[in-house]
Structures are given as structure tokens and as C-alpha cells.
mmCIF file of C-alpha atoms in Angstrom:
data_model
loop_
_atom_site.group_PDB
_atom_site.id
_atom_site.type_symbol
_atom_site.label_atom_id
_atom_site.label_comp_id
_atom_site.label_asym_id
_atom_site.label_seq_id
_atom_site.Cartn_x
_atom_site.Cartn_y
_atom_site.Cartn_z
ATOM 1 C CA UNK G 12 -8.749 -30.347 -21.631
ATOM 2 C CA UNK G 13 -10.748 -32.606 -19.177
ATOM 3 C CA UNK G 14 -14.273 -31.555 -18.546
ATOM 4 C CA UNK G 15 -16.059 -31.306 -15.109
ATOM 5 C CA UNK G 16 -17.963 -34.438 -15.839
ATOM 6 C CA UNK G 17 -14.921 -36.736 -15.680
ATOM 7 C CA UNK G 18 -14.202 -35.614 -12.023
ATOM 8 C CA UNK G 19 -17.038 -37.952 -10.268
ATOM 9 C CA UNK G 20 -15.566 -40.639 -12.585
ATOM 10 C CA UNK G 21 -12.115 -40.488 -11.566
ATOM 11 C CA UNK G 22 -13.012 -40.381 -7.698
ATOM 12 C CA UNK G 23 -15.148 -43.054 -7.882
ATOM 13 C CA UNK G 24 -12.903 -45.523 -9.466
ATOM 14 C CA UNK G 25 -10.045 -44.750 -7.393
ATOM 15 C CA UNK G 26 -11.964 -45.008 -4.274
ATOM 16 C CA UNK G 27 -14.428 -48.189 -5.338
ATOM 17 C CA UNK G 28 -17.602 -45.969 -5.593
ATOM 18 C CA UNK G 29 -20.144 -47.272 -7.930
ATOM 19 C CA UNK G 30 -22.224 -44.277 -9.452
ATOM 20 C CA UNK G 31 -25.718 -44.528 -10.322
ATOM 21 C CA UNK G 32 -26.512 -43.567 -13.349
ATOM 22 C CA UNK G 33 -23.240 -44.196 -14.560
ATOM 23 C CA UNK G 34 -21.823 -41.106 -16.104
ATOM 24 C CA UNK G 35 -20.414 -41.267 -19.631
ATOM 25 C CA UNK G 36 -17.245 -39.384 -19.084
ATOM 26 C CA UNK G 37 -14.015 -41.287 -18.435
ATOM 27 C CA UNK G 38 -11.810 -41.012 -15.220
ATOM 28 C CA UNK G 39 -8.848 -38.582 -15.709
ATOM 29 C CA UNK G 40 -6.235 -41.499 -16.557
ATOM 30 C CA UNK G 41 -3.122 -38.856 -15.440
ATOM 31 C CA UNK G 42 -4.944 -38.640 -11.847
ATOM 32 C CA UNK G 43 -5.485 -42.236 -11.219
ATOM 33 C CA UNK G 44 -2.105 -42.672 -12.468
ATOM 34 C CA UNK G 45 -0.774 -40.422 -9.762
ATOM 35 C CA UNK G 46 -3.259 -41.441 -6.895
ATOM 36 C CA UNK G 47 -2.122 -44.999 -7.735
ATOM 37 C CA UNK G 48 1.828 -44.109 -7.715
ATOM 38 C CA UNK G 49 1.871 -43.395 -3.846
ATOM 39 C CA UNK G 50 2.449 -46.048 -1.475
ATOM 40 C CA UNK G 51 -0.670 -45.101 1.021
ATOM 41 C CA UNK G 52 -4.183 -44.233 0.114
ATOM 42 C CA UNK G 53 -5.013 -40.565 0.706
ATOM 43 C CA UNK G 54 -6.754 -40.048 4.580
ATOM 44 C CA UNK G 55 -7.839 -36.650 3.365
ATOM 45 C CA UNK G 56 -8.974 -35.241 -0.213
ATOM 46 C CA UNK G 57 -9.695 -31.727 -0.723
ATOM 47 C CA UNK G 58 -11.798 -30.418 -3.281
ATOM 48 C CA UNK G 59 -12.046 -26.439 -3.755
ATOM 49 C CA UNK G 60 -14.528 -24.769 -6.277
ATOM 50 C CA UNK G 61 -14.371 -20.974 -6.092
ATOM 51 C CA UNK G 62 -17.530 -19.382 -7.816
ATOM 52 C CA UNK G 63 -16.254 -17.602 -10.839
ATOM 53 C CA UNK G 64 -12.395 -18.251 -10.489
ATOM 54 C CA UNK G 65 -11.391 -19.263 -13.847
ATOM 55 C CA UNK G 66 -7.532 -20.349 -14.428
ATOM 56 C CA UNK G 67 -6.510 -17.161 -16.248
ATOM 57 C CA UNK G 68 -7.830 -15.152 -12.892
ATOM 58 C CA UNK G 69 -6.245 -17.764 -10.603
ATOM 59 C CA UNK G 70 -2.894 -17.134 -12.463
ATOM 60 C CA UNK G 71 -3.074 -13.464 -12.102
ATOM 61 C CA UNK G 72 -3.945 -13.645 -8.547
ATOM 62 C CA UNK G 73 -2.048 -16.580 -7.344
ATOM 63 C CA UNK G 74 0.126 -14.437 -5.081
ATOM 64 C CA UNK G 75 -3.182 -13.254 -3.171
ATOM 65 C CA UNK G 76 -4.502 -16.617 -2.782
ATOM 66 C CA UNK G 77 -1.531 -18.131 -1.269
ATOM 67 C CA UNK G 78 -3.312 -20.566 0.864
ATOM 68 C CA UNK G 79 -5.116 -22.328 -1.798
ATOM 69 C CA UNK G 80 -1.992 -21.914 -4.171
ATOM 70 C CA UNK G 81 0.238 -23.487 -1.387
ATOM 71 C CA UNK G 82 -1.682 -26.497 -1.842
ATOM 72 C CA UNK G 83 -1.708 -26.896 -5.680
ATOM 73 C CA UNK G 84 1.613 -25.371 -6.641
ATOM 74 C CA UNK G 85 2.616 -25.521 -10.136
ATOM 75 C CA UNK G 86 6.402 -25.525 -11.589
ATOM 76 C CA UNK G 87 6.997 -23.087 -13.944
ATOM 77 C CA UNK G 88 6.306 -25.354 -17.292
ATOM 78 C CA UNK G 89 2.709 -24.302 -16.819
ATOM 79 C CA UNK G 90 1.547 -27.684 -18.393
ATOM 80 C CA UNK G 91 -1.311 -28.896 -16.080
ATOM 81 C CA UNK G 92 -1.160 -32.760 -17.427
ATOM 82 C CA UNK G 93 2.259 -33.324 -16.028
ATOM 83 C CA UNK G 94 2.512 -35.416 -12.591
ATOM 84 C CA UNK G 95 5.556 -33.797 -11.300
ATOM 85 C CA UNK G 96 3.901 -30.668 -11.064
ATOM 86 C CA UNK G 97 2.458 -31.794 -7.794
ATOM 87 C CA UNK G 98 4.024 -29.987 -4.856
ATOM 88 C CA UNK G 99 5.100 -31.820 -1.105
ATOM 89 C CA UNK G 100 1.694 -31.531 -0.050
ATOM 90 C CA UNK G 101 0.342 -33.598 -2.773
ATOM 91 C CA UNK G 102 -1.945 -30.923 -4.645
ATOM 92 C CA UNK G 103 -3.186 -30.766 -7.759
ATOM 93 C CA UNK G 104 -4.474 -27.773 -9.696
ATOM 94 C CA UNK G 105 -6.877 -29.174 -12.899
ATOM 95 C CA UNK G 106 -8.146 -26.740 -15.234
ATOM 96 C CA UNK G 107 -11.639 -28.609 -16.412
ATOM 97 C CA UNK G 108 -14.238 -27.216 -19.170
ATOM 98 C CA UNK G 109 -17.269 -26.348 -17.768
ATOM 99 C CA UNK G 110 -20.553 -27.536 -18.269
ATOM 100 C CA UNK G 111 -22.351 -24.692 -17.133
ATOM 101 C CA UNK G 112 -21.936 -20.752 -16.436
ATOM 102 C CA UNK G 113 -23.889 -21.391 -13.421
ATOM 103 C CA UNK G 114 -22.359 -22.551 -10.202
ATOM 104 C CA UNK G 115 -25.028 -24.613 -8.596
ATOM 105 C CA UNK G 116 -25.246 -26.880 -11.769
ATOM 106 C CA UNK G 117 -22.032 -27.123 -12.569
ATOM 107 C CA UNK G 118 -21.042 -28.333 -9.011
ATOM 108 C CA UNK G 119 -23.705 -31.283 -9.427
ATOM 109 C CA UNK G 120 -22.023 -32.067 -12.725
ATOM 110 C CA UNK G 121 -18.612 -32.167 -10.898
ATOM 111 C CA UNK G 122 -20.002 -34.703 -8.217
ATOM 112 C CA UNK G 123 -22.224 -36.734 -10.231
ATOM 113 C CA UNK G 124 -20.285 -36.935 -13.541
ATOM 114 C CA UNK G 125 -23.508 -36.070 -15.297
ATOM 115 C CA UNK G 126 -24.534 -33.228 -17.407
ATOM 116 C CA UNK G 127 -27.364 -30.768 -15.760
ATOM 117 C CA UNK G 128 -30.051 -31.845 -18.060
ATOM 118 C CA UNK G 129 -29.532 -35.655 -16.383
ATOM 119 C CA UNK G 130 -28.898 -34.715 -12.850
ATOM 120 C CA UNK G 131 -31.780 -32.394 -13.111
ATOM 121 C CA UNK G 132 -30.322 -29.314 -11.403
ATOM 122 C CA UNK G 133 -30.517 -26.375 -13.120
ATOM 123 C CA UNK G 134 -30.666 -23.576 -10.816
ATOM 124 C CA UNK G 135 -30.010 -23.086 -6.926
ATOM 125 C CA UNK G 136 -34.013 -23.809 -6.364
ATOM 126 C CA UNK G 137 -33.449 -27.277 -7.566
ATOM 127 C CA UNK G 138 -30.866 -28.004 -5.043
ATOM 128 C CA UNK G 139 -31.799 -31.135 -2.890
ATOM 129 C CA UNK G 140 -34.456 -32.328 -5.302
ATOM 130 C CA UNK G 141 -32.404 -34.647 -7.500
ATOM 131 C CA UNK G 142 -32.987 -38.097 -7.177
ATOM 132 C CA UNK G 143 -29.456 -38.813 -8.482
ATOM 133 C CA UNK G 144 -26.508 -39.704 -6.169
ATOM 134 C CA UNK G 145 -23.206 -38.021 -5.794
ATOM 135 C CA UNK G 146 -19.485 -39.498 -5.407
ATOM 136 C CA UNK G 147 -19.794 -38.487 -2.207
ATOM 137 C CA UNK G 148 -23.172 -40.212 -1.051
#
């Protein structure tokens, strides 16, 4: 299973962004393969993180989460690493291993590719205090 630390390196490689410091985590190859298999670059990239919504809870309540589920609908095989599970909108649902049980450091890790001890955001009080740039910057 991919980890949250692999998301920033994946986006950085596809969009040609240099992360500094460079994360040790490797990009997620199946996502890069999907991105590169399309005729055009995406104009918009939506990234949704919902606090405390693990994959089991998501699966159980997918009907109530129709808007999000519509963006990342899976087929019945339920194997997340298959590229043909992408719907017509081009959405992808990816289950990743978390690096923190707290939202703020986990999101910082998603955007930097670094573990909390490396980016320095350990609680919500640390927001804006890290000198590490994210993939969005």
C-alpha cells in the first residue's frame, strides 16, 4: 500500500516541480502511468482529504458521500492499484498508509513528502512555522 509520503513526490515528478528538501519516498508509478497515458495535461487537480475518513468508513458510507464518490468511483473488483478503475471524470480513489494520527502533520506530510519530524509540523499550533516548502509552493 502506498504511503502519504509518496503523494508529493508523485505530483512533483508529473508537474516538474522540485521539492526541497528532496523526500526519500518514491513516486507512485501507477498514478504517473495513468497521468502520462492521457492525451492532455490536467487543467485542474482536485485533492480531497477528509479528517477521520478511512477507507472502510468511506466504503460503508459511499452512498451518503455521492459527490466525492462520483469523482472517484471504483469498479466492483475493489483493487485500488488497477488503472481501469478510473471513472469517466478521471477520478482516482487511493488508499494510503498514514504517517500520523493527527490531521495537521498528516496533511503537511502529504504536501511535502516528508515525515512530521522532518517538516516540523507536529500539531496545529505549528502551522505556518515550517521552513519546508510544499509541492504547492
